[in-house]
Coordinates of C-alpha atoms in Angstrom, one line a residue:
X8 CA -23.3 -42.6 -13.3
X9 CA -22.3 -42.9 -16.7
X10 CA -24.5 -43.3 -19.8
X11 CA -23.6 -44.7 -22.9
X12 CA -22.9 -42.2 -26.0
X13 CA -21.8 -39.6 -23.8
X14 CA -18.7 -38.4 -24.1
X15 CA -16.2 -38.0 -21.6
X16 CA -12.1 -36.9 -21.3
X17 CA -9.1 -38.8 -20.0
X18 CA -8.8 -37.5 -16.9
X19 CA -12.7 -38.2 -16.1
X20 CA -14.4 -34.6 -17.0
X21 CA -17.4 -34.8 -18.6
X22 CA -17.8 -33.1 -22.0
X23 CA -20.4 -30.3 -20.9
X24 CA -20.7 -28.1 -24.1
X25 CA -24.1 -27.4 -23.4
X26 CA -25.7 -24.6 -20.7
X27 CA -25.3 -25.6 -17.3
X28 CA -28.1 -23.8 -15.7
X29 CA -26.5 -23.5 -12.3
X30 CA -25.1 -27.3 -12.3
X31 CA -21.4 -27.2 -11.5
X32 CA -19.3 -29.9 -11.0
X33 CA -17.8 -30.0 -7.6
X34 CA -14.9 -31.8 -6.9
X35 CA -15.6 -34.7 -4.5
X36 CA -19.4 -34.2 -4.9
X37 CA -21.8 -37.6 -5.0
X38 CA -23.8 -35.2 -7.4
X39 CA -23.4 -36.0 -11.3
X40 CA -25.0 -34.2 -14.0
X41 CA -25.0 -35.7 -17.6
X42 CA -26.0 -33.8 -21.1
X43 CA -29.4 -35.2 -21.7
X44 CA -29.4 -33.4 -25.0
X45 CA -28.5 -35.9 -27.6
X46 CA -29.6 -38.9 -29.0
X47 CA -33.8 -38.1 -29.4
X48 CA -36.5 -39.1 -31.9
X49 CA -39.0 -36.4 -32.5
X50 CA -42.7 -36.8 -34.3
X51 CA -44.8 -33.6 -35.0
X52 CA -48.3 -34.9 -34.2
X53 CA -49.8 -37.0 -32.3
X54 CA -48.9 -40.7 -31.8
X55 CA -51.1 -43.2 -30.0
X56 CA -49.0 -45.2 -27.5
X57 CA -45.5 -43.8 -27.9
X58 CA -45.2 -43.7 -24.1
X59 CA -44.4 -47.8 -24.2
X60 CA -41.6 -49.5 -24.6
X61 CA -42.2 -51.3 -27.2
X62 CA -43.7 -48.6 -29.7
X63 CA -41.8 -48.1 -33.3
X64 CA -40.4 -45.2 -33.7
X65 CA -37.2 -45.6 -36.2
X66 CA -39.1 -43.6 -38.4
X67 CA -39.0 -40.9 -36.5
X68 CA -37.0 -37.6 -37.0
X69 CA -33.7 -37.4 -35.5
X70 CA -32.9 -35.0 -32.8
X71 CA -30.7 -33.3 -30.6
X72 CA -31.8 -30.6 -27.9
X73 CA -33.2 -28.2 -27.1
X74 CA -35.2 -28.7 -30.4
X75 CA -38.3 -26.3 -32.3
X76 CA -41.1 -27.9 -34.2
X77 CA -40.4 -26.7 -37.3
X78 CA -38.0 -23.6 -39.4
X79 CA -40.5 -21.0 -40.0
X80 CA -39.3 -17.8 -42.5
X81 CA -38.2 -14.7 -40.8
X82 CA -41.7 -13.3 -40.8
X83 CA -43.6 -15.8 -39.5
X84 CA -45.6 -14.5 -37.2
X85 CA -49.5 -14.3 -37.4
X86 CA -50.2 -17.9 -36.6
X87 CA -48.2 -20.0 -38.9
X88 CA -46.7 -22.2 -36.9
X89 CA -48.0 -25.5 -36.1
X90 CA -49.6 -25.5 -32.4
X91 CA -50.6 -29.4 -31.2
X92 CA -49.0 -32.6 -30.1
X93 CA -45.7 -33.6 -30.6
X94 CA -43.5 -36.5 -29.6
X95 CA -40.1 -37.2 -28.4
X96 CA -38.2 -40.9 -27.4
X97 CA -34.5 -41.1 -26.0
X98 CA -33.2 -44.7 -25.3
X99 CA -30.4 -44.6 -23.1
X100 CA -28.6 -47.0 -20.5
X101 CA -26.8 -46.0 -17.2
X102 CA -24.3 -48.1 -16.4
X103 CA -24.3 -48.0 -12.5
X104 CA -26.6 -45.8 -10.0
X105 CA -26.0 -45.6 -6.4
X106 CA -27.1 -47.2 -3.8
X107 CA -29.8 -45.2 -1.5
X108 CA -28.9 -42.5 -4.4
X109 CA -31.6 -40.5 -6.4
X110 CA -31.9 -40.0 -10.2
X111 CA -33.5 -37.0 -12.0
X112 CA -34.3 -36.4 -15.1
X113 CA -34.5 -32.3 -15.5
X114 CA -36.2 -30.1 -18.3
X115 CA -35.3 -26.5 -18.7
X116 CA -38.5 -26.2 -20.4
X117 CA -40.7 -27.9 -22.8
X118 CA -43.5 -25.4 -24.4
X119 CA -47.0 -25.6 -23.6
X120 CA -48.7 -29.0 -21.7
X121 CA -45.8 -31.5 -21.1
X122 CA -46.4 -34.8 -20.0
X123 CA -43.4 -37.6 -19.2
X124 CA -43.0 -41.6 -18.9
X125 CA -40.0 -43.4 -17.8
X126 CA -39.8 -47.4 -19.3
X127 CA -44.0 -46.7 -19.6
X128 CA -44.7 -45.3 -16.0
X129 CA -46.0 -41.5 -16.1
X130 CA -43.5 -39.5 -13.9
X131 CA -43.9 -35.8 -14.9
X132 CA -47.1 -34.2 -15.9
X133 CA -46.5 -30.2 -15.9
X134 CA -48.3 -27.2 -17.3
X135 CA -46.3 -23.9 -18.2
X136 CA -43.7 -23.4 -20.7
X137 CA -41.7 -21.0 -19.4
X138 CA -40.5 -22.6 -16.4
X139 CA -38.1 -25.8 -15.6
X140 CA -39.8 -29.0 -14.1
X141 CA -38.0 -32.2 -12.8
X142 CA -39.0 -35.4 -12.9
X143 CA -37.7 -38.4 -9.9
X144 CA -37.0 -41.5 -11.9
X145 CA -35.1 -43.2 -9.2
X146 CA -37.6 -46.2 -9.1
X147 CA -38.6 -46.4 -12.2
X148 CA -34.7 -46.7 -13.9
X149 CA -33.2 -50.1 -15.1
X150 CA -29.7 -49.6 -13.8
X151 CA -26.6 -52.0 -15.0
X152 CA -27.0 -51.1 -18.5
X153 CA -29.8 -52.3 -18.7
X154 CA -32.2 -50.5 -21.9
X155 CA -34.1 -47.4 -20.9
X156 CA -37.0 -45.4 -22.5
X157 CA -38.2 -41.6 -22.1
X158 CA -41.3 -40.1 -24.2
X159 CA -42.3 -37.2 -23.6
X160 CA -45.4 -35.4 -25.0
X161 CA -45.2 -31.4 -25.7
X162 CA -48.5 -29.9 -26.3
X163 CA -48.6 -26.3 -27.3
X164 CA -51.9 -25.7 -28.3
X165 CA -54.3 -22.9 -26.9
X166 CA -54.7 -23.2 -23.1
X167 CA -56.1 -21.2 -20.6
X168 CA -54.1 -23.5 -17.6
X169 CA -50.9 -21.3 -17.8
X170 CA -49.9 -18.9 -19.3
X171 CA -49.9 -16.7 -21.7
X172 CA -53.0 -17.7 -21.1
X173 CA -54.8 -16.8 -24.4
X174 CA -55.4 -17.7 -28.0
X175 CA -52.0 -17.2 -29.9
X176 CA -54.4 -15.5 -32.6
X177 CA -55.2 -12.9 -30.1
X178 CA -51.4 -12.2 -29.2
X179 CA -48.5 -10.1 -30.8
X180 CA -46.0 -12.7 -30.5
X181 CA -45.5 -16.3 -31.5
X182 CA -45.2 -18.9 -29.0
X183 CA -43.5 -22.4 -30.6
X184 CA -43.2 -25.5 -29.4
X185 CA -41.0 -28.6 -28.3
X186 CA -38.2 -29.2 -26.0
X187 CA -36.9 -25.8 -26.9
X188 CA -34.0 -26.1 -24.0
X189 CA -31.7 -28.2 -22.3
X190 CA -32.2 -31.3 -20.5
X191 CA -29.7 -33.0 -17.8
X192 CA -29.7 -36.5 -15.7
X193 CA -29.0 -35.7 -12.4
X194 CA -27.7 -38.3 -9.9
X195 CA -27.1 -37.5 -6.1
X196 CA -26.0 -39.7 -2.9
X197 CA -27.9 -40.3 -0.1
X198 CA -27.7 -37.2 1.3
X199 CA -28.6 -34.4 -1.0
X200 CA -29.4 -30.9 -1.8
X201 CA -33.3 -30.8 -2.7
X202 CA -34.5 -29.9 -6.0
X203 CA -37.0 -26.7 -5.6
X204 CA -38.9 -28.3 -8.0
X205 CA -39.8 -31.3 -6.7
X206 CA -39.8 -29.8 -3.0
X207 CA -43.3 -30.1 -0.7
X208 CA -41.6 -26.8 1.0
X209 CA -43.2 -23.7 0.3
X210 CA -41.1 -21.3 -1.3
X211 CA -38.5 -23.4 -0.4
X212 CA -36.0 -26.1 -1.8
X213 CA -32.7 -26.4 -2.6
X214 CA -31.1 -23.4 -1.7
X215 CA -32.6 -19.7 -1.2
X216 CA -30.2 -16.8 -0.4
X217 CA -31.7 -13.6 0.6
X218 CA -30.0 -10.2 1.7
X219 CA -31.1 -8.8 4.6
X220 CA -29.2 -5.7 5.6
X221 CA -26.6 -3.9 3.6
X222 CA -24.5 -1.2 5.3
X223 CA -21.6 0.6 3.5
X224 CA -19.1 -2.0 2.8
X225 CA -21.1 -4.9 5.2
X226 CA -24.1 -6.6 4.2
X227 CA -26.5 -9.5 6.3
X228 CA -27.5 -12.3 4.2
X229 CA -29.5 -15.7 5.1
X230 CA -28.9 -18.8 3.3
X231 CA -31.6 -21.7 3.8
X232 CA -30.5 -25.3 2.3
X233 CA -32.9 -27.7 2.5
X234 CA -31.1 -31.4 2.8
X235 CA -32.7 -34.2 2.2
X236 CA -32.0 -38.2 3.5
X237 CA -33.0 -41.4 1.5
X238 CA -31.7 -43.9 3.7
X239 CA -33.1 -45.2 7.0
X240 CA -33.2 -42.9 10.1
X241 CA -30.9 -45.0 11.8
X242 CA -27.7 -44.2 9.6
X243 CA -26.1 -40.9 10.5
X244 CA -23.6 -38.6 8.4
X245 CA -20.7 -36.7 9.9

């Protein structure tokens, strides 16, 4: 997979100056992750249909991820900063996906209420932001370098579906807003290692490494991998 404006060197390694979270590159892999991070519009507040297409937004703010709301002072705690809606729109091409493949688009973490739409289809809708969330895009992507559109909606106000749970005016801290980490494409082959995110596995997905027993210089460890196929049962891998 390769997506136009990113960056790449001669010899075919990706330019990866950005946290990789756990995503190596391993030689001979089918499984390609690309910096997500540059190339956004942002809006604070909010804006009625910027999940289509179509919608206007080169007045927007340039921006690169992860991203805040706003520059506060160094004491600018007690409630200052802006809690609500805010907008973000990347437009970006791939230039080939794989066949029977998957594509992902992952978010470390976007504050608050996040909600996502591929080309104007909803394909994320995820509450908490302290944790990563993933979205499948694979049928919803215009492949061949063909135009593509991401808006995603960060909502950080008061909320008593995740946590901290409480009114910011109650708290001793200050909770921002935004995209406020990293984001990656993932592509994978037909045969790949789930995402724990998007797993219907409890407690499980991707891969979990436990230790069971450790003895001087010996230790027992499990390691569960949970593989997924999207191709038809009839095709077999060696």
């Amino acid at each position: 997979m390769v997506l136009s404006g990113f960056s790449s060197f001669a010899d075919g390694r990706r330019d990866q100056r950005f946290s990789t979270a756990g995503f190596y590159a391993v030689e001979g892999s089918p499984r390609t992750v690309a910096n997500f991070n540059p190339g956004w519009r942002f809006h604070k507040g909010d804006a009625s249909g910027a999940e289509a297409v179509g919608f206007d937004d080169r007045e927007w703010e340039a921006a690169n991820l992860p991203h805040g709301l706003e520059i506060l002072g160094e004491n600018a705690s007690g409630c200052r900063n802006y809690q609500g809606k805010a907008w973000y729109r990347k437009k970006f091409a791939v230039n080939k996906a794989s066949s029977h493949g998957k594509v992902f688009i992952y978010f470390e973490a976007v504050m608050g209420e996040a909600q996502v739409w591929v080309n104007g289809k909803e394909v994320a809708h995820h509450f908490g932001g302290y944790l990563p969330f993933a979205a499948d895009v694979t049928d919803v992507l215009n492949a061949n370098g063909k135009p593509n559109v991401v808006a995603v909606m960060a909502d950080n106000s008061n909320s008593k579906l995740y946590p901290p749970g409480k009114e910011q005016n109650k708290l001793d801290f200050t909770y921002m807003g935004g995209i406020y980490r990293d984001t990656y494409l993932i592509e994978t082959g037909p045969l790949h290692v789930t995402l724990r995110e998007l797993s219907d596995t409890v407690a499980g997905g991707g891969i979990f490494a436990a230790t069971l027993d450790v003895n001087g210089s010996d230790a027992e460890m499990e390691v569960r991998t949970e593989v997924a196929k999207t191709v038809p049962r009839s095709w077999t891998f060696w």
